[in-house]
PDB file of C-alpha atoms in Angstrom:
ATOM      1  CA  UNK M   1     -13.145 -28.112  -7.158  1.00  0.00           C
ATOM      2  CA  UNK M   2     -10.208 -26.220  -9.657  1.00  0.00           C
ATOM      3  CA  UNK M   3     -11.296 -23.792 -11.603  1.00  0.00           C
ATOM      4  CA  UNK M   4     -12.427 -23.752 -15.444  1.00  0.00           C
ATOM      5  CA  UNK M   5     -13.087 -21.719 -18.071  1.00  0.00           C
ATOM      6  CA  UNK M   6     -16.377 -19.893 -18.807  1.00  0.00           C
ATOM      7  CA  UNK M   7     -17.354 -20.220 -22.460  1.00  0.00           C
ATOM      8  CA  UNK M   8     -15.581 -18.517 -24.868  1.00  0.00           C
ATOM      9  CA  UNK M   9     -12.742 -17.321 -22.187  1.00  0.00           C
ATOM     10  CA  UNK M  10      -8.920 -18.256 -22.428  1.00  0.00           C
ATOM     11  CA  UNK M  11      -6.091 -18.221 -20.154  1.00  0.00           C
ATOM     12  CA  UNK M  12      -3.068 -16.499 -21.741  1.00  0.00           C
ATOM     13  CA  UNK M  13       0.218 -16.590 -19.918  1.00  0.00           C
ATOM     14  CA  UNK M  14       2.430 -13.664 -20.567  1.00  0.00           C
ATOM     15  CA  UNK M  15       6.311 -12.340 -19.677  1.00  0.00           C
ATOM     16  CA  UNK M  16       6.937  -9.228 -19.181  1.00  0.00           C
ATOM     17  CA  UNK M  17      10.111  -6.748 -19.065  1.00  0.00           C
ATOM     18  CA  UNK M  18       9.523  -4.534 -16.242  1.00  0.00           C
ATOM     19  CA  UNK M  19      11.509  -1.835 -17.840  1.00  0.00           C
ATOM     20  CA  UNK M  20      10.782  -1.528 -21.164  1.00  0.00           C
ATOM     21  CA  UNK M  21       7.549  -2.838 -21.144  1.00  0.00           C
ATOM     22  CA  UNK M  22       7.890  -5.809 -23.895  1.00  0.00           C
ATOM     23  CA  UNK M  23       5.346  -8.468 -23.378  1.00  0.00           C
ATOM     24  CA  UNK M  24       5.937 -12.219 -24.855  1.00  0.00           C
ATOM     25  CA  UNK M  25       3.016 -14.291 -25.026  1.00  0.00           C
ATOM     26  CA  UNK M  26       4.058 -17.966 -23.930  1.00  0.00           C
ATOM     27  CA  UNK M  27       1.046 -20.100 -24.048  1.00  0.00           C
ATOM     28  CA  UNK M  28      -2.729 -19.488 -24.720  1.00  0.00           C
ATOM     29  CA  UNK M  29      -5.389 -22.429 -24.205  1.00  0.00           C
ATOM     30  CA  UNK M  30      -8.863 -22.438 -24.614  1.00  0.00           C
ATOM     31  CA  UNK M  31      -9.419 -25.505 -22.339  1.00  0.00           C
ATOM     32  CA  UNK M  32      -7.473 -25.134 -19.222  1.00  0.00           C
ATOM     33  CA  UNK M  33      -7.612 -22.351 -17.036  1.00  0.00           C
ATOM     34  CA  UNK M  34      -4.054 -21.844 -15.582  1.00  0.00           C
ATOM     35  CA  UNK M  35      -3.151 -19.738 -12.894  1.00  0.00           C
ATOM     36  CA  UNK M  36      -0.430 -18.412 -10.828  1.00  0.00           C
ATOM     37  CA  UNK M  37       3.245 -18.819 -12.953  1.00  0.00           C
ATOM     38  CA  UNK M  38       6.369 -19.104 -10.736  1.00  0.00           C
ATOM     39  CA  UNK M  39       9.679 -19.180 -12.500  1.00  0.00           C
ATOM     40  CA  UNK M  40      12.430 -21.884 -12.750  1.00  0.00           C
ATOM     41  CA  UNK M  41      16.069 -21.468 -10.707  1.00  0.00           C
ATOM     42  CA  UNK M  42      17.527 -21.521 -14.379  1.00  0.00           C
ATOM     43  CA  UNK M  43      14.883 -18.770 -15.979  1.00  0.00           C
ATOM     44  CA  UNK M  44      13.982 -21.763 -18.597  1.00  0.00           C
ATOM     45  CA  UNK M  45      10.572 -22.531 -17.066  1.00  0.00           C
ATOM     46  CA  UNK M  46       7.288 -21.372 -15.808  1.00  0.00           C
ATOM     47  CA  UNK M  47       5.210 -23.602 -13.216  1.00  0.00           C
ATOM     48  CA  UNK M  48       1.742 -23.355 -13.320  1.00  0.00           C
ATOM     49  CA  UNK M  49      -1.218 -24.738 -11.815  1.00  0.00           C
ATOM     50  CA  UNK M  50      -4.615 -26.015 -14.002  1.00  0.00           C
ATOM     51  CA  UNK M  51      -7.412 -28.443 -13.539  1.00  0.00           C
ATOM     52  CA  UNK M  52      -5.786 -29.404  -9.742  1.00  0.00           C
ATOM     53  CA  UNK M  53      -2.235 -30.147 -11.343  1.00  0.00           C
ATOM     54  CA  UNK M  54       1.208 -28.705 -11.287  1.00  0.00           C
ATOM     55  CA  UNK M  55       2.302 -27.976 -15.158  1.00  0.00           C
ATOM     56  CA  UNK M  56       5.954 -26.889 -16.182  1.00  0.00           C
ATOM     57  CA  UNK M  57       6.058 -24.878 -19.439  1.00  0.00           C
ATOM     58  CA  UNK M  58       9.191 -23.879 -21.044  1.00  0.00           C
ATOM     59  CA  UNK M  59       9.970 -20.091 -21.585  1.00  0.00           C
ATOM     60  CA  UNK M  60      10.000 -20.271 -25.200  1.00  0.00           C
ATOM     61  CA  UNK M  61       7.942 -19.638 -28.990  1.00  0.00           C
ATOM     62  CA  UNK M  62       5.785 -22.660 -29.349  1.00  0.00           C
ATOM     63  CA  UNK M  63       5.856 -24.491 -26.002  1.00  0.00           C
ATOM     64  CA  UNK M  64       3.138 -26.315 -23.854  1.00  0.00           C
ATOM     65  CA  UNK M  65       2.658 -27.614 -20.501  1.00  0.00           C
ATOM     66  CA  UNK M  66       4.034 -30.628 -19.062  1.00  0.00           C
ATOM     67  CA  UNK M  67       2.184 -32.143 -16.452  1.00  0.00           C
ATOM     68  CA  UNK M  68       3.809 -33.017 -13.517  1.00  0.00           C
ATOM     69  CA  UNK M  69       2.758 -36.399 -11.597  1.00  0.00           C
ATOM     70  CA  UNK M  70       2.641 -35.447  -7.935  1.00  0.00           C
ATOM     71  CA  UNK M  71       1.435 -38.848  -7.131  1.00  0.00           C
ATOM     72  CA  UNK M  72      -1.822 -39.298  -5.383  1.00  0.00           C
ATOM     73  CA  UNK M  73      -1.671 -35.651  -3.909  1.00  0.00           C
ATOM     74  CA  UNK M  74      -5.322 -33.911  -3.454  1.00  0.00           C
ATOM     75  CA  UNK M  75      -6.435 -31.101  -6.344  1.00  0.00           C
ATOM     76  CA  UNK M  76      -3.951 -28.179  -6.243  1.00  0.00           C
ATOM     77  CA  UNK M  77      -4.916 -24.617  -5.330  1.00  0.00           C
ATOM     78  CA  UNK M  78      -2.928 -21.721  -7.356  1.00  0.00           C
ATOM     79  CA  UNK M  79      -0.463 -20.992  -4.070  1.00  0.00           C
ATOM     80  CA  UNK M  80       2.790 -22.885  -5.215  1.00  0.00           C
ATOM     81  CA  UNK M  81       6.226 -21.678  -4.329  1.00  0.00           C
ATOM     82  CA  UNK M  82       9.713 -23.233  -5.199  1.00  0.00           C
ATOM     83  CA  UNK M  83      11.792 -24.562  -3.181  1.00  0.00           C
ATOM     84  CA  UNK M  84      15.266 -22.506  -3.011  1.00  0.00           C
ATOM     85  CA  UNK M  85      16.820 -25.863  -3.525  1.00  0.00           C
ATOM     86  CA  UNK M  86      15.786 -26.161  -6.975  1.00  0.00           C
ATOM     87  CA  UNK M  87      14.233 -29.501  -6.893  1.00  0.00           C
ATOM     88  CA  UNK M  88      11.409 -29.056  -5.189  1.00  0.00           C
ATOM     89  CA  UNK M  89       8.138 -27.141  -4.593  1.00  0.00           C
ATOM     90  CA  UNK M  90       5.801 -26.235  -1.848  1.00  0.00           C
ATOM     91  CA  UNK M  91       2.217 -26.366  -2.795  1.00  0.00           C
ATOM     92  CA  UNK M  92      -1.168 -25.913  -1.305  1.00  0.00           C
ATOM     93  CA  UNK M  93      -4.048 -28.383  -1.578  1.00  0.00           C
ATOM     94  CA  UNK M  94      -7.623 -28.661  -1.703  1.00  0.00           C
ATOM     95  CA  UNK M  95      -7.648 -30.583   1.617  1.00  0.00           C
ATOM     96  CA  UNK M  96      -6.345 -27.043   2.797  1.00  0.00           C
ATOM     97  CA  UNK M  97      -3.035 -28.689   3.681  1.00  0.00           C
ATOM     98  CA  UNK M  98       0.903 -27.864   2.715  1.00  0.00           C
ATOM     99  CA  UNK M  99       2.790 -30.292   0.759  1.00  0.00           C
ATOM    100  CA  UNK M 100       6.652 -30.463   0.017  1.00  0.00           C
ATOM    101  CA  UNK M 101       6.912 -32.336  -3.949  1.00  0.00           C
ATOM    102  CA  UNK M 102       9.652 -33.454  -6.202  1.00  0.00           C
ATOM    103  CA  UNK M 103       9.801 -30.801  -9.198  1.00  0.00           C
ATOM    104  CA  UNK M 104      10.798 -34.045 -11.340  1.00  0.00           C
ATOM    105  CA  UNK M 105       7.721 -36.223  -9.817  1.00  0.00           C
ATOM    106  CA  UNK M 106       7.012 -38.502  -7.268  1.00  0.00           C
ATOM    107  CA  UNK M 107       5.685 -38.686  -3.623  1.00  0.00           C
ATOM    108  CA  UNK M 108       4.913 -35.698  -1.542  1.00  0.00           C
ATOM    109  CA  UNK M 109       5.282 -34.798   1.821  1.00  0.00           C
ATOM    110  CA  UNK M 110       2.770 -32.943   3.729  1.00  0.00           C
ATOM    111  CA  UNK M 111       4.095 -30.284   6.308  1.00  0.00           C
ATOM    112  CA  UNK M 112       0.992 -28.488   8.103  1.00  0.00           C
ATOM    113  CA  UNK M 113      -0.431 -29.790  11.432  1.00  0.00           C
ATOM    114  CA  UNK M 114      -4.018 -30.815  11.749  1.00  0.00           C
ATOM    115  CA  UNK M 115      -4.646 -28.000  13.434  1.00  0.00           C
ATOM    116  CA  UNK M 116      -8.344 -27.159  12.601  1.00  0.00           C
ATOM    117  CA  UNK M 117      -6.641 -24.553  10.111  1.00  0.00           C
ATOM    118  CA  UNK M 118      -7.348 -23.886   6.527  1.00  0.00           C
ATOM    119  CA  UNK M 119      -3.521 -23.274   5.327  1.00  0.00           C
ATOM    120  CA  UNK M 120      -2.944 -21.374   2.199  1.00  0.00           C
ATOM    121  CA  UNK M 121       0.959 -21.322   1.013  1.00  0.00           C
ATOM    122  CA  UNK M 122       2.572 -17.856   0.006  1.00  0.00           C
ATOM    123  CA  UNK M 123       6.159 -17.649   0.860  1.00  0.00           C
ATOM    124  CA  UNK M 124       9.097 -19.543   1.834  1.00  0.00           C
ATOM    125  CA  UNK M 125      12.524 -18.350   3.327  1.00  0.00           C
ATOM    126  CA  UNK M 126      15.219 -17.516   1.709  1.00  0.00           C
ATOM    127  CA  UNK M 127      17.265 -20.713   3.438  1.00  0.00           C
ATOM    128  CA  UNK M 128      14.586 -22.868   3.061  1.00  0.00           C
ATOM    129  CA  UNK M 129      13.693 -23.599   6.190  1.00  0.00           C
ATOM    130  CA  UNK M 130      10.732 -21.880   7.202  1.00  0.00           C
ATOM    131  CA  UNK M 131       6.900 -21.335   5.100  1.00  0.00           C
ATOM    132  CA  UNK M 132       5.070 -18.143   5.681  1.00  0.00           C
ATOM    133  CA  UNK M 133       0.947 -19.061   5.294  1.00  0.00           C
ATOM    134  CA  UNK M 134      -2.173 -17.719   5.810  1.00  0.00           C
ATOM    135  CA  UNK M 135      -4.259 -19.419   8.069  1.00  0.00           C
ATOM    136  CA  UNK M 136      -8.195 -19.090   9.361  1.00  0.00           C
ATOM    137  CA  UNK M 137     -10.523 -21.237  11.131  1.00  0.00           C
ATOM    138  CA  UNK M 138     -14.161 -21.674  11.906  1.00  0.00           C
ATOM    139  CA  UNK M 139     -16.167 -21.490  15.383  1.00  0.00           C
ATOM    140  CA  UNK M 140     -18.890 -23.871  15.873  1.00  0.00           C
ATOM    141  CA  UNK M 141     -21.462 -21.521  14.458  1.00  0.00           C
ATOM    142  CA  UNK M 142     -19.471 -21.868  10.828  1.00  0.00           C
ATOM    143  CA  UNK M 143     -18.101 -17.872  11.157  1.00  0.00           C
ATOM    144  CA  UNK M 144     -14.764 -17.870   9.599  1.00  0.00           C
ATOM    145  CA  UNK M 145     -12.080 -16.064  11.247  1.00  0.00           C
ATOM    146  CA  UNK M 146     -10.328 -13.695   9.928  1.00  0.00           C
ATOM    147  CA  UNK M 147      -6.889 -14.287   7.828  1.00  0.00           C
ATOM    148  CA  UNK M 148      -3.784 -14.309   9.848  1.00  0.00           C
ATOM    149  CA  UNK M 149      -0.268 -14.887   8.763  1.00  0.00           C
ATOM    150  CA  UNK M 150       1.867 -17.795  10.550  1.00  0.00           C
ATOM    151  CA  UNK M 151       4.730 -19.320  10.000  1.00  0.00           C
ATOM    152  CA  UNK M 152       5.891 -23.012   9.990  1.00  0.00           C
ATOM    153  CA  UNK M 153       9.229 -24.833   9.667  1.00  0.00           C
ATOM    154  CA  UNK M 154       9.639 -26.133   6.165  1.00  0.00           C
ATOM    155  CA  UNK M 155      10.360 -29.551   7.553  1.00  0.00           C
ATOM    156  CA  UNK M 156       7.337 -29.394   9.926  1.00  0.00           C
ATOM    157  CA  UNK M 157       6.990 -28.783  13.486  1.00  0.00           C
ATOM    158  CA  UNK M 158       5.222 -25.840  15.422  1.00  0.00           C
ATOM    159  CA  UNK M 159       3.544 -23.100  13.729  1.00  0.00           C
ATOM    160  CA  UNK M 160       4.162 -19.387  15.047  1.00  0.00           C
ATOM    161  CA  UNK M 161       1.027 -16.919  14.568  1.00  0.00           C
ATOM    162  CA  UNK M 162       2.503 -13.566  13.226  1.00  0.00           C
ATOM    163  CA  UNK M 163      -0.562 -11.336  12.886  1.00  0.00           C
ATOM    164  CA  UNK M 164      -3.728 -11.530  15.553  1.00  0.00           C
ATOM    165  CA  UNK M 165      -6.775  -8.752  14.659  1.00  0.00           C
ATOM    166  CA  UNK M 166     -10.123  -8.686  13.109  1.00  0.00           C
ATOM    167  CA  UNK M 167      -8.636  -7.563   9.563  1.00  0.00           C
ATOM    168  CA  UNK M 168      -7.787  -9.564   6.925  1.00  0.00           C
ATOM    169  CA  UNK M 169      -4.466 -10.395   6.314  1.00  0.00           C
ATOM    170  CA  UNK M 170      -3.226 -11.702   2.960  1.00  0.00           C
ATOM    171  CA  UNK M 171       0.033 -13.055   0.722  1.00  0.00           C
ATOM    172  CA  UNK M 172       2.493 -13.385   3.035  1.00  0.00           C
ATOM    173  CA  UNK M 173       5.866 -13.261   1.184  1.00  0.00           C
ATOM    174  CA  UNK M 174       9.489 -13.246   2.068  1.00  0.00           C
ATOM    175  CA  UNK M 175      11.606 -11.025   0.763  1.00  0.00           C
ATOM    176  CA  UNK M 176      15.062 -12.623  -1.119  1.00  0.00           C
ATOM    177  CA  UNK M 177      17.416 -11.041   1.301  1.00  0.00           C
ATOM    178  CA  UNK M 178      15.235 -12.539   4.557  1.00  0.00           C
ATOM    179  CA  UNK M 179      14.453  -8.822   6.193  1.00  0.00           C
ATOM    180  CA  UNK M 180      10.812  -8.695   5.547  1.00  0.00           C
ATOM    181  CA  UNK M 181       7.503 -10.407   5.439  1.00  0.00           C
ATOM    182  CA  UNK M 182       5.084  -8.468   2.898  1.00  0.00           C
ATOM    183  CA  UNK M 183       1.605  -9.011   3.197  1.00  0.00           C
ATOM    184  CA  UNK M 184      -1.838  -7.184   2.329  1.00  0.00           C
ATOM    185  CA  UNK M 185      -3.876  -6.660   4.630  1.00  0.00           C
ATOM    186  CA  UNK M 186      -7.341  -4.815   5.631  1.00  0.00           C
ATOM    187  CA  UNK M 187      -5.880  -3.315   8.699  1.00  0.00           C
ATOM    188  CA  UNK M 188      -6.079   0.330   7.647  1.00  0.00           C
ATOM    189  CA  UNK M 189      -9.320  -0.065   5.411  1.00  0.00           C
ATOM    190  CA  UNK M 190     -11.890   2.918   5.137  1.00  0.00           C
ATOM    191  CA  UNK M 191     -14.380   0.154   3.766  1.00  0.00           C
ATOM    192  CA  UNK M 192     -14.662  -3.710   3.831  1.00  0.00           C
ATOM    193  CA  UNK M 193     -12.096  -5.237   1.235  1.00  0.00           C
ATOM    194  CA  UNK M 194      -9.840  -2.042   0.952  1.00  0.00           C
ATOM    195  CA  UNK M 195      -6.609  -3.974   1.206  1.00  0.00           C
ATOM    196  CA  UNK M 196      -3.325  -2.273   1.040  1.00  0.00           C
ATOM    197  CA  UNK M 197       0.433  -3.433   1.055  1.00  0.00           C
ATOM    198  CA  UNK M 198       2.250  -4.134   4.273  1.00  0.00           C
ATOM    199  CA  UNK M 199       5.359  -5.476   5.468  1.00  0.00           C
ATOM    200  CA  UNK M 200       6.810  -6.496   8.472  1.00  0.00           C
ATOM    201  CA  UNK M 201       9.866  -8.382  10.347  1.00  0.00           C
ATOM    202  CA  UNK M 202      10.167 -12.300  10.416  1.00  0.00           C
ATOM    203  CA  UNK M 203       9.096 -12.361  14.003  1.00  0.00           C
ATOM    204  CA  UNK M 204       5.645  -9.979  13.574  1.00  0.00           C
ATOM    205  CA  UNK M 205       7.021  -7.014  14.617  1.00  0.00           C
ATOM    206  CA  UNK M 206       7.776  -3.541  12.840  1.00  0.00           C
ATOM    207  CA  UNK M 207       4.784  -3.417  10.931  1.00  0.00           C
ATOM    208  CA  UNK M 208       4.666  -0.559   8.046  1.00  0.00           C
ATOM    209  CA  UNK M 209       1.931   0.690   5.730  1.00  0.00           C
ATOM    210  CA  UNK M 210       3.547   0.756   2.082  1.00  0.00           C
ATOM    211  CA  UNK M 211       0.634   1.975   0.084  1.00  0.00           C
ATOM    212  CA  UNK M 212      -2.276   3.989   0.533  1.00  0.00           C
ATOM    213  CA  UNK M 213      -4.835   4.780  -2.681  1.00  0.00           C
ATOM    214  CA  UNK M 214      -7.889   4.075  -3.402  1.00  0.00           C
ATOM    215  CA  UNK M 215      -7.607   1.069  -5.051  1.00  0.00           C
ATOM    216  CA  UNK M 216      -7.541  -2.220  -3.448  1.00  0.00           C
ATOM    217  CA  UNK M 217      -4.177  -3.933  -3.827  1.00  0.00           C
ATOM    218  CA  UNK M 218      -2.873  -7.676  -3.225  1.00  0.00           C
ATOM    219  CA  UNK M 219       0.054 -10.021  -3.363  1.00  0.00           C
ATOM    220  CA  UNK M 220       3.157  -8.176  -2.731  1.00  0.00           C
ATOM    221  CA  UNK M 221       6.008  -9.738  -4.916  1.00  0.00           C
ATOM    222  CA  UNK M 222       9.533  -8.885  -4.384  1.00  0.00           C
ATOM    223  CA  UNK M 223      11.871  -8.519  -6.863  1.00  0.00           C
ATOM    224  CA  UNK M 224      15.321 -10.680  -6.642  1.00  0.00           C
ATOM    225  CA  UNK M 225      17.318  -7.815  -5.223  1.00  0.00           C
ATOM    226  CA  UNK M 226      14.569  -6.863  -2.721  1.00  0.00           C
ATOM    227  CA  UNK M 227      14.382  -3.541  -4.215  1.00  0.00           C
ATOM    228  CA  UNK M 228      10.753  -3.770  -6.601  1.00  0.00           C
ATOM    229  CA  UNK M 229       7.163  -5.012  -5.331  1.00  0.00           C
ATOM    230  CA  UNK M 230       5.051  -6.396  -8.248  1.00  0.00           C
ATOM    231  CA  UNK M 231       1.093  -6.966  -7.631  1.00  0.00           C
ATOM    232  CA  UNK M 232      -2.062  -6.937  -8.281  1.00  0.00           C
ATOM    233  CA  UNK M 233      -4.289  -3.670  -8.334  1.00  0.00           C
ATOM    234  CA  UNK M 234      -7.789  -3.929  -7.932  1.00  0.00           C
ATOM    235  CA  UNK M 235     -10.901  -1.284  -8.719  1.00  0.00           C
ATOM    236  CA  UNK M 236     -11.787   0.322  -5.565  1.00  0.00           C
ATOM    237  CA  UNK M 237     -14.619  -1.434  -3.740  1.00  0.00           C
ATOM    238  CA  UNK M 238     -13.365  -4.712  -4.183  1.00  0.00           C
ATOM    239  CA  UNK M 239     -13.764  -7.282  -1.792  1.00  0.00           C
ATOM    240  CA  UNK M 240     -11.567 -10.139  -1.419  1.00  0.00           C
ATOM    241  CA  UNK M 241      -9.598 -11.380  -4.531  1.00  0.00           C
ATOM    242  CA  UNK M 242     -12.217 -12.228  -7.296  1.00  0.00           C
ATOM    243  CA  UNK M 243     -11.631 -13.366 -10.636  1.00  0.00           C
ATOM    244  CA  UNK M 244     -12.703 -11.808 -13.643  1.00  0.00           C
ATOM    245  CA  UNK M 245     -12.050  -8.358 -12.922  1.00  0.00           C
ATOM    246  CA  UNK M 246     -10.562  -5.414 -15.087  1.00  0.00           C
ATOM    247  CA  UNK M 247      -7.204  -5.028 -12.662  1.00  0.00           C
ATOM    248  CA  UNK M 248      -3.810  -3.418 -13.121  1.00  0.00           C
ATOM    249  CA  UNK M 249      -0.414  -4.967 -12.274  1.00  0.00           C
ATOM    250  CA  UNK M 250       1.755  -2.455 -10.631  1.00  0.00           C
ATOM    251  CA  UNK M 251       5.361  -1.725  -9.806  1.00  0.00           C
ATOM    252  CA  UNK M 252       6.778  -0.016  -7.268  1.00  0.00           C
ATOM    253  CA  UNK M 253      10.152   0.183  -4.933  1.00  0.00           C
ATOM    254  CA  UNK M 254      10.284  -1.802  -2.098  1.00  0.00           C
ATOM    255  CA  UNK M 255       9.363   1.169   0.357  1.00  0.00           C
ATOM    256  CA  UNK M 256       5.814   1.521  -1.744  1.00  0.00           C
ATOM    257  CA  UNK M 257       6.972   4.575  -3.062  1.00  0.00           C
ATOM    258  CA  UNK M 258       7.421   4.981  -7.135  1.00  0.00           C
ATOM    259  CA  UNK M 259       3.640   3.219  -8.188  1.00  0.00           C
ATOM    260  CA  UNK M 260       3.815   2.932 -11.965  1.00  0.00           C
ATOM    261  CA  UNK M 261       1.541   0.457 -14.017  1.00  0.00           C
ATOM    262  CA  UNK M 262       2.726  -2.273 -16.012  1.00  0.00           C
ATOM    263  CA  UNK M 263      -0.550  -4.228 -17.463  1.00  0.00           C
ATOM    264  CA  UNK M 264      -3.826  -3.591 -17.672  1.00  0.00           C
ATOM    265  CA  UNK M 265      -5.456  -6.862 -17.662  1.00  0.00           C
ATOM    266  CA  UNK M 266      -8.938  -8.910 -17.155  1.00  0.00           C
ATOM    267  CA  UNK M 267      -8.173 -11.227 -14.417  1.00  0.00           C
ATOM    268  CA  UNK M 268      -7.209 -10.802 -10.765  1.00  0.00           C
ATOM    269  CA  UNK M 269      -7.674 -14.542  -8.665  1.00  0.00           C
ATOM    270  CA  UNK M 270      -4.804 -16.690 -10.591  1.00  0.00           C
ATOM    271  CA  UNK M 271      -3.136 -13.602 -12.607  1.00  0.00           C
ATOM    272  CA  UNK M 272      -0.109 -13.061 -10.145  1.00  0.00           C
ATOM    273  CA  UNK M 273      -0.972 -15.075  -6.935  1.00  0.00           C
ATOM    274  CA  UNK M 274       2.383 -15.739  -6.262  1.00  0.00           C
ATOM    275  CA  UNK M 275       6.253 -14.877  -6.787  1.00  0.00           C
ATOM    276  CA  UNK M 276       6.573 -14.446 -10.250  1.00  0.00           C
ATOM    277  CA  UNK M 277       9.591 -12.528 -10.880  1.00  0.00           C
ATOM    278  CA  UNK M 278      12.272 -14.162 -13.179  1.00  0.00           C
ATOM    279  CA  UNK M 279      15.700 -14.806 -11.465  1.00  0.00           C
ATOM    280  CA  UNK M 280      17.765 -11.937 -13.178  1.00  0.00           C
ATOM    281  CA  UNK M 281      14.868  -9.503 -11.675  1.00  0.00           C
ATOM    282  CA  UNK M 282      14.253  -8.166 -15.391  1.00  0.00           C
ATOM    283  CA  UNK M 283      10.541  -9.900 -15.418  1.00  0.00           C
ATOM    284  CA  UNK M 284       7.334 -10.798 -14.675  1.00  0.00           C
ATOM    285  CA  UNK M 285       5.509 -13.727 -15.546  1.00  0.00           C
ATOM    286  CA  UNK M 286       1.195 -13.328 -15.111  1.00  0.00           C
ATOM    287  CA  UNK M 287      -1.560 -14.648 -16.690  1.00  0.00           C
ATOM    288  CA  UNK M 288      -4.881 -12.977 -17.667  1.00  0.00           C
ATOM    289  CA  UNK M 289      -8.128 -14.186 -19.238  1.00  0.00           C
ATOM    290  CA  UNK M 290      -9.842 -12.720 -21.858  1.00  0.00           C
ATOM    291  CA  UNK M 291     -13.623 -13.723 -22.731  1.00  0.00           C
ATOM    292  CA  UNK M 292     -14.675 -13.635 -26.359  1.00  0.00           C
ATOM    293  CA  UNK M 293     -12.304 -10.670 -28.026  1.00  0.00           C
ATOM    294  CA  UNK M 294     -11.655  -8.705 -24.937  1.00  0.00           C
ATOM    295  CA  UNK M 295      -7.825  -8.806 -24.484  1.00  0.00           C
ATOM    296  CA  UNK M 296      -5.069  -7.186 -22.762  1.00  0.00           C
ATOM    297  CA  UNK M 297      -4.051  -3.761 -23.192  1.00  0.00           C
TER     298      UNK M 297
END
């Protein structure tokens, strides 16, 4: 089921200039828990999910989300990524499959195979031909395997497994220059849940660790010029990417150096799960979830 707001909670959708720190509130709701903003290719709108649906939100004062009719698709989760053609979007649904759907609304096409995996979309290659997703399976006793990174042709076809170890991997996203897949992983963990940021070549080789600190770092998103990463940093000791935590939205160079804080928010899950850079590389979008008088600072 789609996530909902707690009593007294709101979802607030922000844009933030990563260089001067200027923050703009685009929309606020006490009824719908919105998540995971993408930016349209023309920079005029954000795409967000809420109540199991996809919405378009114009970036302007007084704007309101407009639901996109995707037909009889199952409920969406918060993993959606724009097709580079600007006319379609790739979405993950609660039947654990990935679909390609027209942004104008209409019939979607399923991409992933009936292979027993749960499929969670995170990235699309710059040419739009390949998707990077997180896949996991359960054994006969119901024990879930650690999540791994896979790719699949955007037109459908055979999957390629890029990581295969006992440590959870997540958040796989292509760099806009196509040279890397960025992801978060527990492969260097000191305690369970201690994820850091990594990158590898699109064929799964040359894995590099980018961050190494006491916090738990998730969802690396690469700027349009491939020079910087925005990501969500959870408190030490966090396991998984939970909701309703005091988190920091951070920025660093593409090699993990020069880390600095952009915003401290109450959020986590849903705040910035998907690529959220504006096309000009000046701003990011994110969501926070204050309760009562609690607010971003």
